[in-house]
């Protein structure tokens, strides 16, 4: 059973930066799919950045060039560096992992990941 705990959210002015972390524990998958999703009030959950354990990464078009996903394997931590934040980036951000997803491990693929964190709020103001 995987456990995921996000941190790093907060309030920031437009143009600012935040770094989200997702501490993973409880599993030792040799190959898996991990990613960041977000959900704003009244909107559907959407994939933001997804990373496959072979290093393949994909991003939502809305965050390309601004967000960077990375993984610190030594610390079992998934990171999301968010720069040039915009008002529309305001949302609850979730970390998720699914050991059974490989071929479809990309933004735009299935979002019914097996394990989810509790979320961390990101609020961008003008």
PDB file of C-alpha atoms in Angstrom:
ATOM      1  CA  UNK A   1       0.000   0.000   0.000  1.00  0.00           C
ATOM      2  CA  UNK A   2       1.556   3.278  -1.100  1.00  0.00           C
ATOM      3  CA  UNK A   3       1.327   6.398   1.005  1.00  0.00           C
ATOM      4  CA  UNK A   4       1.825   9.812  -0.523  1.00  0.00           C
ATOM      5  CA  UNK A   5       2.172  13.057   1.395  1.00  0.00           C
ATOM      6  CA  UNK A   6       2.338  16.380  -0.418  1.00  0.00           C
ATOM      7  CA  UNK A   7       3.833  19.590   0.907  1.00  0.00           C
ATOM      8  CA  UNK A   8       5.000  22.947  -0.343  1.00  0.00           C
ATOM      9  CA  UNK A   9       1.760  24.568  -1.315  1.00  0.00           C
ATOM     10  CA  UNK A  10       0.855  28.085  -0.267  1.00  0.00           C
ATOM     11  CA  UNK A  11      -0.051  31.537  -1.441  1.00  0.00           C
ATOM     12  CA  UNK A  12       2.068  33.402  -3.935  1.00  0.00           C
ATOM     13  CA  UNK A  13       1.732  36.402  -6.181  1.00  0.00           C
ATOM     14  CA  UNK A  14       1.448  35.982  -9.915  1.00  0.00           C
ATOM     15  CA  UNK A  15       4.872  35.532 -11.436  1.00  0.00           C
ATOM     16  CA  UNK A  16       6.195  33.845  -8.321  1.00  0.00           C
ATOM     17  CA  UNK A  17       7.404  30.319  -7.736  1.00  0.00           C
ATOM     18  CA  UNK A  18       6.603  27.357  -5.546  1.00  0.00           C
ATOM     19  CA  UNK A  19       8.093  23.919  -5.141  1.00  0.00           C
ATOM     20  CA  UNK A  20       5.812  21.022  -4.299  1.00  0.00           C
ATOM     21  CA  UNK A  21       7.095  17.798  -2.788  1.00  0.00           C
ATOM     22  CA  UNK A  22       5.483  14.399  -2.564  1.00  0.00           C
ATOM     23  CA  UNK A  23       6.983  11.972  -0.088  1.00  0.00           C
ATOM     24  CA  UNK A  24       6.239   8.396  -1.074  1.00  0.00           C
ATOM     25  CA  UNK A  25       6.424   5.368   1.178  1.00  0.00           C
ATOM     26  CA  UNK A  26       5.027   1.892   1.566  1.00  0.00           C
ATOM     27  CA  UNK A  27       6.045   0.464  -1.778  1.00  0.00           C
ATOM     28  CA  UNK A  28       9.118  -0.420  -3.811  1.00  0.00           C
ATOM     29  CA  UNK A  29       7.916  -0.594  -7.372  1.00  0.00           C
ATOM     30  CA  UNK A  30      10.667  -1.041  -9.891  1.00  0.00           C
ATOM     31  CA  UNK A  31       8.606   0.619 -12.564  1.00  0.00           C
ATOM     32  CA  UNK A  32       5.700   2.931 -12.130  1.00  0.00           C
ATOM     33  CA  UNK A  33       3.965   6.057 -13.132  1.00  0.00           C
ATOM     34  CA  UNK A  34       3.839   9.108 -10.876  1.00  0.00           C
ATOM     35  CA  UNK A  35       2.465  12.511 -11.429  1.00  0.00           C
ATOM     36  CA  UNK A  36       0.895  15.723 -10.295  1.00  0.00           C
ATOM     37  CA  UNK A  37      -2.731  16.559 -10.846  1.00  0.00           C
ATOM     38  CA  UNK A  38      -4.764  19.596  -9.891  1.00  0.00           C
ATOM     39  CA  UNK A  39      -8.360  20.476  -9.377  1.00  0.00           C
ATOM     40  CA  UNK A  40      -9.771  23.972  -9.186  1.00  0.00           C
ATOM     41  CA  UNK A  41     -13.220  24.668  -7.718  1.00  0.00           C
ATOM     42  CA  UNK A  42     -15.926  23.708 -10.175  1.00  0.00           C
ATOM     43  CA  UNK A  43     -13.477  22.113 -12.578  1.00  0.00           C
ATOM     44  CA  UNK A  44     -12.440  18.571 -13.376  1.00  0.00           C
ATOM     45  CA  UNK A  45      -9.222  17.138 -12.086  1.00  0.00           C
ATOM     46  CA  UNK A  46      -6.503  17.456 -14.684  1.00  0.00           C
ATOM     47  CA  UNK A  47      -3.059  16.056 -15.152  1.00  0.00           C
ATOM     48  CA  UNK A  48      -0.323  18.653 -14.799  1.00  0.00           C
ATOM     49  CA  UNK A  49       2.928  16.718 -15.091  1.00  0.00           C
ATOM     50  CA  UNK A  50       3.504  12.990 -15.212  1.00  0.00           C
ATOM     51  CA  UNK A  51       6.734  11.073 -14.978  1.00  0.00           C
ATOM     52  CA  UNK A  52       7.393   7.446 -15.826  1.00  0.00           C
ATOM     53  CA  UNK A  53      10.156   5.696 -13.953  1.00  0.00           C
ATOM     54  CA  UNK A  54      12.258   5.416 -17.128  1.00  0.00           C
ATOM     55  CA  UNK A  55      12.422   9.187 -17.127  1.00  0.00           C
ATOM     56  CA  UNK A  56       9.751   9.962 -19.677  1.00  0.00           C
ATOM     57  CA  UNK A  57       7.843  13.110 -18.693  1.00  0.00           C
ATOM     58  CA  UNK A  58       4.846  14.894 -20.136  1.00  0.00           C
ATOM     59  CA  UNK A  59       3.216  18.182 -19.233  1.00  0.00           C
ATOM     60  CA  UNK A  60      -0.113  19.845 -19.733  1.00  0.00           C
ATOM     61  CA  UNK A  61       0.128  22.473 -22.455  1.00  0.00           C
ATOM     62  CA  UNK A  62      -0.862  25.151 -19.945  1.00  0.00           C
ATOM     63  CA  UNK A  63       2.257  24.565 -17.823  1.00  0.00           C
ATOM     64  CA  UNK A  64       4.897  23.691 -20.392  1.00  0.00           C
ATOM     65  CA  UNK A  65       8.000  25.795 -19.966  1.00  0.00           C
ATOM     66  CA  UNK A  66       6.935  26.874 -16.482  1.00  0.00           C
ATOM     67  CA  UNK A  67       6.659  23.646 -14.459  1.00  0.00           C
ATOM     68  CA  UNK A  68       9.265  20.923 -14.048  1.00  0.00           C
ATOM     69  CA  UNK A  69       8.645  17.483 -12.596  1.00  0.00           C
ATOM     70  CA  UNK A  70      11.506  15.487 -11.163  1.00  0.00           C
ATOM     71  CA  UNK A  71      12.098  12.557  -8.859  1.00  0.00           C
ATOM     72  CA  UNK A  72      14.638  12.096  -6.108  1.00  0.00           C
ATOM     73  CA  UNK A  73      14.858   8.327  -5.921  1.00  0.00           C
ATOM     74  CA  UNK A  74      17.159   8.368  -2.919  1.00  0.00           C
ATOM     75  CA  UNK A  75      14.521  10.221  -0.947  1.00  0.00           C
ATOM     76  CA  UNK A  76      11.471   8.629  -2.606  1.00  0.00           C
ATOM     77  CA  UNK A  77      10.267  12.122  -3.382  1.00  0.00           C
ATOM     78  CA  UNK A  78       8.466  13.517  -6.399  1.00  0.00           C
ATOM     79  CA  UNK A  79       8.963  17.229  -6.971  1.00  0.00           C
ATOM     80  CA  UNK A  80       7.158  19.883  -8.964  1.00  0.00           C
ATOM     81  CA  UNK A  81       8.948  23.152  -9.546  1.00  0.00           C
ATOM     82  CA  UNK A  82       6.430  25.803 -10.531  1.00  0.00           C
ATOM     83  CA  UNK A  83       7.650  29.090 -11.954  1.00  0.00           C
ATOM     84  CA  UNK A  84       5.940  32.102 -13.483  1.00  0.00           C
ATOM     85  CA  UNK A  85       2.758  31.174 -11.689  1.00  0.00           C
ATOM     86  CA  UNK A  86      -0.503  32.490 -13.064  1.00  0.00           C
ATOM     87  CA  UNK A  87      -3.881  33.126 -11.487  1.00  0.00           C
ATOM     88  CA  UNK A  88      -5.236  30.126 -13.349  1.00  0.00           C
ATOM     89  CA  UNK A  89      -2.744  27.837 -11.608  1.00  0.00           C
ATOM     90  CA  UNK A  90      -4.751  28.222  -8.411  1.00  0.00           C
ATOM     91  CA  UNK A  91      -5.968  24.765  -7.422  1.00  0.00           C
ATOM     92  CA  UNK A  92      -5.547  21.862  -5.066  1.00  0.00           C
ATOM     93  CA  UNK A  93      -2.546  19.887  -6.248  1.00  0.00           C
ATOM     94  CA  UNK A  94      -2.381  16.134  -5.788  1.00  0.00           C
ATOM     95  CA  UNK A  95       0.417  13.652  -6.148  1.00  0.00           C
ATOM     96  CA  UNK A  96      -0.527  10.209  -7.430  1.00  0.00           C
ATOM     97  CA  UNK A  97       1.114   6.962  -8.427  1.00  0.00           C
ATOM     98  CA  UNK A  98       0.001   3.842 -10.234  1.00  0.00           C
ATOM     99  CA  UNK A  99       2.239   0.783 -10.556  1.00  0.00           C
ATOM    100  CA  UNK A 100       0.036  -0.705 -13.251  1.00  0.00           C
ATOM    101  CA  UNK A 101       0.258   2.198 -15.667  1.00  0.00           C
ATOM    102  CA  UNK A 102       3.140   2.235 -18.107  1.00  0.00           C
ATOM    103  CA  UNK A 103       2.189   2.632 -21.729  1.00  0.00           C
ATOM    104  CA  UNK A 104      -0.528   5.122 -20.810  1.00  0.00           C
ATOM    105  CA  UNK A 105       1.662   7.031 -18.364  1.00  0.00           C
ATOM    106  CA  UNK A 106       1.323  10.543 -19.743  1.00  0.00           C
ATOM    107  CA  UNK A 107      -0.749  13.687 -19.359  1.00  0.00           C
ATOM    108  CA  UNK A 108      -4.000  13.012 -21.160  1.00  0.00           C
ATOM    109  CA  UNK A 109      -3.963   9.326 -20.309  1.00  0.00           C
ATOM    110  CA  UNK A 110      -6.104   7.663 -17.656  1.00  0.00           C
ATOM    111  CA  UNK A 111      -6.359   9.552 -14.394  1.00  0.00           C
ATOM    112  CA  UNK A 112      -7.667   6.760 -12.213  1.00  0.00           C
ATOM    113  CA  UNK A 113      -4.360   6.244 -10.470  1.00  0.00           C
ATOM    114  CA  UNK A 114      -4.332   3.735  -7.647  1.00  0.00           C
ATOM    115  CA  UNK A 115      -2.832   5.898  -4.910  1.00  0.00           C
ATOM    116  CA  UNK A 116      -3.325   9.563  -4.107  1.00  0.00           C
ATOM    117  CA  UNK A 117      -2.054  12.041  -1.594  1.00  0.00           C
ATOM    118  CA  UNK A 118      -4.315  14.329   0.392  1.00  0.00           C
ATOM    119  CA  UNK A 119      -3.458  17.376  -1.690  1.00  0.00           C
ATOM    120  CA  UNK A 120      -1.799  20.716  -1.106  1.00  0.00           C
ATOM    121  CA  UNK A 121      -3.404  24.049  -1.934  1.00  0.00           C
ATOM    122  CA  UNK A 122      -1.752  26.499  -4.298  1.00  0.00           C
ATOM    123  CA  UNK A 123      -3.240  29.981  -4.459  1.00  0.00           C
ATOM    124  CA  UNK A 124      -1.934  32.569  -6.895  1.00  0.00           C
ATOM    125  CA  UNK A 125      -3.041  36.165  -6.434  1.00  0.00           C
ATOM    126  CA  UNK A 126      -2.572  39.334  -8.431  1.00  0.00           C
TER     127      UNK A 126
END
